[in-house]
Coordinates of C-alpha atoms in Angstrom, one line a residue:
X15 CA -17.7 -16.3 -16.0
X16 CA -16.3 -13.4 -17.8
X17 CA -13.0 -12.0 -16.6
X18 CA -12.9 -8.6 -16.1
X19 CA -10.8 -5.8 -14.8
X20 CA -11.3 -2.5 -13.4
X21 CA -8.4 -0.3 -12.1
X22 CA -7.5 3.5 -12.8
X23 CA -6.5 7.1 -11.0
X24 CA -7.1 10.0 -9.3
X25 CA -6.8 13.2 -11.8
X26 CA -5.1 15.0 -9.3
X27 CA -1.9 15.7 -11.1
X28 CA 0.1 14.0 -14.2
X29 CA 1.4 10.3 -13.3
X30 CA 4.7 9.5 -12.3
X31 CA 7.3 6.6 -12.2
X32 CA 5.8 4.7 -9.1
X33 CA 2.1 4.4 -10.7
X34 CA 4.0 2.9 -13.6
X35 CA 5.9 0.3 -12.4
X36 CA 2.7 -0.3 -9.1
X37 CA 0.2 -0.5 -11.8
X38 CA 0.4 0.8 -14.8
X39 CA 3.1 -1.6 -16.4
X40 CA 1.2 -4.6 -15.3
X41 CA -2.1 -3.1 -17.1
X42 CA -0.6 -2.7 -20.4
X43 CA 0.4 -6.6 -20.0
X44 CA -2.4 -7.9 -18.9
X45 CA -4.3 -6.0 -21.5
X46 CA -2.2 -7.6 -24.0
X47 CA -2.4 -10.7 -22.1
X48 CA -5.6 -12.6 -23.9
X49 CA -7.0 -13.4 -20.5
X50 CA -9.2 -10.7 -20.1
X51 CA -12.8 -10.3 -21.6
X52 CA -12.9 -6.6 -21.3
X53 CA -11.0 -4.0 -19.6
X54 CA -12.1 -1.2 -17.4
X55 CA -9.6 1.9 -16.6
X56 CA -11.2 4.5 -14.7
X57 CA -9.6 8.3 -14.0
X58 CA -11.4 8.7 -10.6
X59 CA -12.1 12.5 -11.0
X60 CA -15.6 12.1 -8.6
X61 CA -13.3 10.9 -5.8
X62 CA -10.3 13.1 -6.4
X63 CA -12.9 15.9 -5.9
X64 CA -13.6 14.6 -1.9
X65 CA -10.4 16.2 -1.1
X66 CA -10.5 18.9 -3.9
X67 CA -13.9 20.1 -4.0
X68 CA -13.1 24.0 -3.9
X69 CA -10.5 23.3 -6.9
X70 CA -12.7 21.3 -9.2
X71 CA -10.4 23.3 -11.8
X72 CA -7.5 21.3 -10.6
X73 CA -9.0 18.0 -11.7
X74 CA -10.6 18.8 -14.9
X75 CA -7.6 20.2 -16.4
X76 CA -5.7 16.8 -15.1
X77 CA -8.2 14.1 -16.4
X78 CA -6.8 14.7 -19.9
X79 CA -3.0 14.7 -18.4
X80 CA -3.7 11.1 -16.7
X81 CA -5.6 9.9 -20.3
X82 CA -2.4 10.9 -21.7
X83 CA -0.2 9.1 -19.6
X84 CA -2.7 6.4 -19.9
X85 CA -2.0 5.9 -24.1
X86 CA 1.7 7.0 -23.5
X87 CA 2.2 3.8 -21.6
X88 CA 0.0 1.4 -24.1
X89 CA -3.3 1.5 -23.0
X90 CA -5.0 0.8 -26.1
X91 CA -8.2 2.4 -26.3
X92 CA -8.9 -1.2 -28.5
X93 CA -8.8 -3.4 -26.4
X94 CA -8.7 -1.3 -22.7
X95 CA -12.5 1.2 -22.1
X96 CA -10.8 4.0 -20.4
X97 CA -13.7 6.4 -19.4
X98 CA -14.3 9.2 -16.6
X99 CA -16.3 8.2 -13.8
X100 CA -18.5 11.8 -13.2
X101 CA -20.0 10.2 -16.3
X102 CA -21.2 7.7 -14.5
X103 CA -24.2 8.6 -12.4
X104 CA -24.7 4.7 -11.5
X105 CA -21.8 4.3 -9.5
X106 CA -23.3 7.2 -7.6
X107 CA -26.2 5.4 -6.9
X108 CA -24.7 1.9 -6.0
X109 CA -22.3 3.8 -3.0
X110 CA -25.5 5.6 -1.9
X111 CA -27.0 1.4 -1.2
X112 CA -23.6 0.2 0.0
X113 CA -23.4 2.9 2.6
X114 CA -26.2 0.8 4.8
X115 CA -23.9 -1.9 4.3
X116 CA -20.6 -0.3 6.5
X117 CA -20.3 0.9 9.8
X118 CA -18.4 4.0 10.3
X119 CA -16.2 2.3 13.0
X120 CA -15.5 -0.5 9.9
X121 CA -14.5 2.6 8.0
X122 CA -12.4 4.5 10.9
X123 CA -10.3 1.4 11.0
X124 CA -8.9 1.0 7.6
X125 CA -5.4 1.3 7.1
X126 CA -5.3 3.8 4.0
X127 CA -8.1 5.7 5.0
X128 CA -6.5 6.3 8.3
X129 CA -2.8 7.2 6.4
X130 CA -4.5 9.2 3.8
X131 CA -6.6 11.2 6.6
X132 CA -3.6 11.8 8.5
X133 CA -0.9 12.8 5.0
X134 CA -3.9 15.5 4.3
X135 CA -4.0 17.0 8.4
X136 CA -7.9 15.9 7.8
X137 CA -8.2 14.7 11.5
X138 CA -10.1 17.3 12.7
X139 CA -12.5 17.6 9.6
X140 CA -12.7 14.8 7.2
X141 CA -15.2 15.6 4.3
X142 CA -18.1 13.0 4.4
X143 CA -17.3 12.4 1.0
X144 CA -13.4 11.6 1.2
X145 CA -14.0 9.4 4.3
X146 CA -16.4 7.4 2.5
X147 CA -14.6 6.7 -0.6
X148 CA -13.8 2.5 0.1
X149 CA -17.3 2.4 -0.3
X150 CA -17.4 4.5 -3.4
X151 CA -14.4 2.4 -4.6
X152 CA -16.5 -0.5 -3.6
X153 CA -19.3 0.4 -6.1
X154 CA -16.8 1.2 -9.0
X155 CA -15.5 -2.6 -8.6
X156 CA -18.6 -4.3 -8.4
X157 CA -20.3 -2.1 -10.8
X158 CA -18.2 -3.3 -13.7
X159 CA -18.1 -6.9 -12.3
X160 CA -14.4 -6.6 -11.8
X161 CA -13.1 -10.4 -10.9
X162 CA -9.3 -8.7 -10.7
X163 CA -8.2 -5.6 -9.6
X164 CA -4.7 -4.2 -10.1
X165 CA -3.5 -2.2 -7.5
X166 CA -0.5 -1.1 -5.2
X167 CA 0.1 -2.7 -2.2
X168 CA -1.2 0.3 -0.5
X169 CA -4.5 -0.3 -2.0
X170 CA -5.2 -4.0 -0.3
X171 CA -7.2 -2.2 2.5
X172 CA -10.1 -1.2 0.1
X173 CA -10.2 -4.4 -1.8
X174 CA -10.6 -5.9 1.3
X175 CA -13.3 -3.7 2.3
X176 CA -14.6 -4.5 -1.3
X177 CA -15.0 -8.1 -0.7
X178 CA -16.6 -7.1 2.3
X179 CA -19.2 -5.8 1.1
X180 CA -19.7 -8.1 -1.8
X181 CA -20.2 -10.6 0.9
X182 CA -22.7 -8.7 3.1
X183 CA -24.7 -7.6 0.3
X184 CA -24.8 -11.0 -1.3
X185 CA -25.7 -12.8 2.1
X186 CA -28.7 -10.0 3.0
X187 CA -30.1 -10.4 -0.8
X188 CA -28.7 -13.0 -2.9
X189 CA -25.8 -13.9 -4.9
X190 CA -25.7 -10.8 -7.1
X191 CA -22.2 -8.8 -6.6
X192 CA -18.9 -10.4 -8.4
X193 CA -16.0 -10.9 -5.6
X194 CA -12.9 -9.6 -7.6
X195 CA -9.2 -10.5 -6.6
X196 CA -6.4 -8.3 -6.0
X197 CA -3.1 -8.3 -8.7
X198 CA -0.3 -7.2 -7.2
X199 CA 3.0 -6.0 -9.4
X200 CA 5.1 -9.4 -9.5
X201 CA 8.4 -7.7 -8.8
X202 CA 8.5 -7.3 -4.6
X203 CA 10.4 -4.0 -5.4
X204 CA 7.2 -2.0 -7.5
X205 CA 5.0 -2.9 -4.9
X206 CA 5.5 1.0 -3.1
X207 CA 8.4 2.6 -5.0
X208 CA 9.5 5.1 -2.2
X209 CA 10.0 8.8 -2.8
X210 CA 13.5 10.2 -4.2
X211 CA 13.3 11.9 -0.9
X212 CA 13.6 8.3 0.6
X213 CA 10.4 8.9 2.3
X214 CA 8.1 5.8 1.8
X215 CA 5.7 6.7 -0.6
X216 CA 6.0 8.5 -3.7
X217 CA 3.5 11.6 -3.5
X218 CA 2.4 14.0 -5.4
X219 CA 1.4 15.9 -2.8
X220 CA 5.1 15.5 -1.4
X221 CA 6.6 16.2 -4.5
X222 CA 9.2 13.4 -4.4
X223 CA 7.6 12.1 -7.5
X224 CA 9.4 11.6 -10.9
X225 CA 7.0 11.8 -13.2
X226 CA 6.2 9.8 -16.7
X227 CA 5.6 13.1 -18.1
X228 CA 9.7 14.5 -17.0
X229 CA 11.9 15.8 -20.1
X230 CA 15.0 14.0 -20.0
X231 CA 17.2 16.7 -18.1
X232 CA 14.3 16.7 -15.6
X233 CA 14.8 13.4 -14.7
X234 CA 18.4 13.5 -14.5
X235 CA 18.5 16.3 -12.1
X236 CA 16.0 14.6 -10.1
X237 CA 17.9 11.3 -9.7
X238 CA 21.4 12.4 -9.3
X239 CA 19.7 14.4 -6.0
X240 CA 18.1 11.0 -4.9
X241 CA 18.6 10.5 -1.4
X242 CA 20.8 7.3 -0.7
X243 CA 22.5 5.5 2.4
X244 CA 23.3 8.0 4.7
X245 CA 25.7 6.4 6.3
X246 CA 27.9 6.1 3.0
X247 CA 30.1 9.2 3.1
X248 CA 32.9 8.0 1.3
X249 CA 33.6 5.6 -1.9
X250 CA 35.1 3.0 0.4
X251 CA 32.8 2.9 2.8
X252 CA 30.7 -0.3 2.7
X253 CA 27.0 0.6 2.1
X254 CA 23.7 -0.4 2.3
X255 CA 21.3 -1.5 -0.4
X256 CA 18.5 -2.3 1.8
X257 CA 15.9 0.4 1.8
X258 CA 18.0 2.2 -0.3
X259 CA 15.7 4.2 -2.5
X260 CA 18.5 4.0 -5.7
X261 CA 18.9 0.5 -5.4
X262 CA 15.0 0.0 -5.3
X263 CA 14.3 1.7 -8.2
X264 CA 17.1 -0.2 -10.2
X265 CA 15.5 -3.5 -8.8
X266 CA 12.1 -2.2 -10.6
X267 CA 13.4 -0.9 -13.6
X268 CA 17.0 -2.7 -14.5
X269 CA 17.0 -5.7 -16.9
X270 CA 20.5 -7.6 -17.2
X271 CA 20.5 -6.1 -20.8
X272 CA 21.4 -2.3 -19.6
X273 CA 24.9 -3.7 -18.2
X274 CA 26.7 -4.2 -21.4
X275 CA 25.3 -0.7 -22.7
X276 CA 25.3 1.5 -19.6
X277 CA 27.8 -0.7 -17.3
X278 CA 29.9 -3.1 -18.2
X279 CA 32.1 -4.0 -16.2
X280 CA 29.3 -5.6 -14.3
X281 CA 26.9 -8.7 -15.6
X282 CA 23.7 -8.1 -13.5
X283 CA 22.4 -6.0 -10.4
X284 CA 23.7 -8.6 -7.9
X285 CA 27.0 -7.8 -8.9
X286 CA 26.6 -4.2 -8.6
X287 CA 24.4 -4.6 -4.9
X288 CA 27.7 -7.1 -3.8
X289 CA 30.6 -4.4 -4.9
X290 CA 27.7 -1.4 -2.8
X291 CA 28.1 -3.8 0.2
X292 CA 31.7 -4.3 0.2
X293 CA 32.4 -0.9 0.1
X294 CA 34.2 1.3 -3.7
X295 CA 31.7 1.8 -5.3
X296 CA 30.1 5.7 -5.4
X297 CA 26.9 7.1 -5.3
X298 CA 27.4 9.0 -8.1
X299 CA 28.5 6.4 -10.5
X300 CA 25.3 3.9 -9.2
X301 CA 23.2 7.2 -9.7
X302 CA 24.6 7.4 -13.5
X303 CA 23.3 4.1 -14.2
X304 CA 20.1 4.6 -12.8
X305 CA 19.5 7.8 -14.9
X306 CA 20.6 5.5 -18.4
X307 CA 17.9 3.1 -17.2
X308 CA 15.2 5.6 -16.2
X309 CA 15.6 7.0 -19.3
X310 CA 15.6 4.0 -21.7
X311 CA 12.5 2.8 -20.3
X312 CA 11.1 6.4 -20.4
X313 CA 11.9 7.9 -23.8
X314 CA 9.4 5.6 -26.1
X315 CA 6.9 6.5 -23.0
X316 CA 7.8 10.7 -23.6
X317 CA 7.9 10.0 -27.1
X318 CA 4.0 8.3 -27.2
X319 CA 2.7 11.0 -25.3
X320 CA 4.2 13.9 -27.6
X321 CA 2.6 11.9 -30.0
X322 CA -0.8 12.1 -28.3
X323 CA -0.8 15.7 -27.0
X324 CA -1.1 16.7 -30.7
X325 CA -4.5 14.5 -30.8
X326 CA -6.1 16.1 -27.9
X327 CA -9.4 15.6 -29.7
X328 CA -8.8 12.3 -30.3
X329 CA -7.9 12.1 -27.0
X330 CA -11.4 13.4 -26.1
X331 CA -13.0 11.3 -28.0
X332 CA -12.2 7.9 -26.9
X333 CA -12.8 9.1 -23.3
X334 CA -16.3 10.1 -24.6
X335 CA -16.6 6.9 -26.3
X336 CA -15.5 4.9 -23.0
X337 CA -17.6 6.6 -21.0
X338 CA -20.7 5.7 -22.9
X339 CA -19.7 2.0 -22.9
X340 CA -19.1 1.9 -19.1
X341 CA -22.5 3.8 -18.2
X342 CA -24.0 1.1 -19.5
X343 CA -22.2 -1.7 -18.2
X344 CA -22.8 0.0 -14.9
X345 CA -26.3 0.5 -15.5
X346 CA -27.0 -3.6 -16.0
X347 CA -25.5 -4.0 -12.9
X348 CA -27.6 -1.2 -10.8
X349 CA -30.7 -3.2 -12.4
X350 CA -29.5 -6.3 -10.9
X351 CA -28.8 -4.8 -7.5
X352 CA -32.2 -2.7 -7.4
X353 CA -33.7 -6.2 -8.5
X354 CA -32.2 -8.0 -5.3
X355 CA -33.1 -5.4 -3.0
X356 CA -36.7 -5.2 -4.5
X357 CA -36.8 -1.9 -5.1
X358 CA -37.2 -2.3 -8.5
X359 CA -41.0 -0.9 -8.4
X360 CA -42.1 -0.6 -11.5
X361 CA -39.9 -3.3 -13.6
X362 CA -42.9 -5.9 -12.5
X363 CA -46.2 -6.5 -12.1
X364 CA -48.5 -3.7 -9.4
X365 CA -49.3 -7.0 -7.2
X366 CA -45.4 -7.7 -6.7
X367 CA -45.4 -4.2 -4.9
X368 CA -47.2 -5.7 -2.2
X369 CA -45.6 -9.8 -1.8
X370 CA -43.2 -10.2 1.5

C-alpha cells in the first residue's frame, strides 16, 4: 500500500509559531523523510468559509499568506502537492455521501466541534456548514487515501470521527475507504503550544499568537510581555515551570546548542528549569533567552519567505499546478466510492441498472 499524507490549514490569517512546532515542523521532516509516496497539503479555504462566509475577502487574500508560510518553512513544492481545496469539487461531493453516514448527536458530541462552537459564541446559531465540517474533514482524508495524518493534539477528535466513518462506509459497501493514522509532534511540549497570554491555545482569533511571519522586534516585544508564573514576584522567589507558557515554548524550540551562544553559564534546559525552581533566577533574563532562540529558529524562516513574496506568481503557480494534481487524485477516489455504493449508472452495462 502506498503511504500517503494529507494535512494543511485554514486561510484564515498568516501562520504562527504553534502551527510550526504542532505541525508544520514535523511536515517538512517527514516530507524529507523518504517514507512517504506522495504528499498532500491542503489550505482549507472551503471550510474556513463555514465560519467566514460574509468575508470570503478575508480568506482569499490569506490562502497566498498560508502558501507562503508553507515554502518559508520547507515545503517543497517537489516533493509536497500543496493545492486549494475550492478547487476541488470532489471533496464536495464525497461529504455530501458521508453525511448519511453521521448522526447529528455523533456530531454534537465531539470535543473540538463543541470547543470551537463555544470559542466562536456559535451556540445559538451554528452554520450547517461549520457544524458539519468533521465530515468534510473526513472526505479530504479519505479522498487522498491519507494512511497518516499530521495534526495537533486538538485535532484527535476528527480523526477519530474519520476512522469512523471509514469503518461505517466500508462495512455498508465494501472495503473501499483507506483508514489513516494520526502523527502527533514527538516533543510532549508542541503538542498545544499555549498562548503568550498563558491561555491554552494559541488563537488567532485571541490574538496571543506569535506569528512565523513577525519581524524580529515584533517578536521580541511579544515575548518579553509573555505572561509567566504569577506567583514569582521577585528574583528569589522559587518559581514554577509547570504550565509556565516561557518554559513551554523553550521546551519546543531550545536545543542544548543555544546555551554556549545565548547562555552560558548553563549546559542544557534542566539546568535552567532547576535554578527557576530554586528560586534567583528572573523572568526577564529566562525571557532574553527565549527571544535569542525564537529568533534563531525564525530568521532563515523570515528570510525564505522574503524570498517568496517576490515570486508571488510562482507562488501562484504551484498552487495551480497542485490543485490540478489533487482534483484528480480525488476524482479516482469519488469513482471508487460511487462504484461501492452503485450509483455509478452509467459506467456499466443498462441491465446492471436493474440487478439487487
Amino acid at each position: 500500500m502506498k503511504q500517503v499524507i494529507l494535512t494543511g490549514d485554514r486561510p484564515t490569517g498568516r501562520l504562527h509559531v504553534g502551527h510550526y512546532v504542532g505541525s508544520l515542523k514535523e511536515r517538512v521532516k517527514l516530507q524529507n523523510s523518504g517514507d512517504y509516496d506522495e504528499v498532500y497539503i491542503m489550505i482549507a479555504d472551503a471550510q474556513a468559509l463555514t465560519d467566514n462566509a460574509e468575508h470570503p475577502e478575508k480568506v482569499r487574500q490569506n490562502i497566498i499568506q498560508v502558501a507562503l508560510d508553507y515554502l518559508a518553512c520547507g515545503i517543497d513544492p517537489a516533493k509536497s502537492t500543496i493545492f486549494i481545496q475550492s478547487m476541488v469539487p470532489e471533496l464536495t461531493e464525497l461529504t455530501f455521501y458521508y453525511m448519511n453516514l453521521v448522526t447529528v448527536a455523533r456530531v454534537q458530541r465531539n470535543p473540538t466541534v463543541k470547543s470551537e462552537i463555544q470559542m466562536r459564541n456559535f451556540e445559538a446559531s451554528i452554520p450547517v456548514g461549520f457544524f458539519c465540517y468533521p465530515i468534510s474533514q473526513a472526505a479530504d482524508i479519505t479522498a487522498f487515501r491519507a494512511t497518516h495524518v499530521p495534526v495537533g493534539e486538538d485535532q484527535m477528535p476528527m480523526i477519530e470521527q474519520c476512522k469512523e466513518i471509514v469503518h461505517k462506509f466500508n462495512t455498508v459497501y465494501g472495503e473501499t475507504l483507506t483508514d489513516p493514522k494520526i502523527v502527533l509532534p514527538s516533543n510532549k511540549a508542541c503538542l498545544r503550544l499555549p498562548g503568550i497570554d498563558g491561555k491554552a491555545k494559541m488563537s488567532k482569533s485571541l490574538g496571543n499568537c506569535i506569528y512565523l511571519s513577525d519581524e524580529e522586534a515584533d517578536v521580541k516585544k511579544k515575548i518579553m510581555s509573555m505572561f509567566t508564573d504569577p506567583n514569582h514576584l521577585r528574583v528569589q522567589d522559587p518559581g514554577r515551570v509547570e504550565g509556565n507558557p516561557v518554559f513551554i515554548y523553550l521546551e519546543a524550540f531550545c536545543k542544548d546548542e543555544y546555551f554556549p551562544e545565548f547562555l552560558p553559564e548553563y549546559q542544557n534546559l534542566e539546568e535552567l528549569e532547576d535554578h527557576y525552581r530554586r528560586g534567583g533566577l528572573g523572568d526577564v533574563k529566562v525571557k532574553k533567552f527565549l527571544n535569542n532562540v525564537m529568533q534563531a529558529e525564525l530568521s532563515p524562516i523570515r528570510a525564505r519567505r522574503k524570498e517568496w513574496e517576490q515570486r508571488i506568481p510562482d507562488v501562484m503557480d504551484i498552487l495551480r499546478e497542485g490543485s490540478r494534481v489533487a482534483e484528480a487524485k480525488a476524482a479516482e477516489t469519488l469513482n471508487d466510492v460511487k462504484a461501492s455504493m452503485r450509483i455509478n449508472y452509467f459506467d456499466s452495462d443498462q441491465s446492471d441498472m436493474y440487478q439487487k
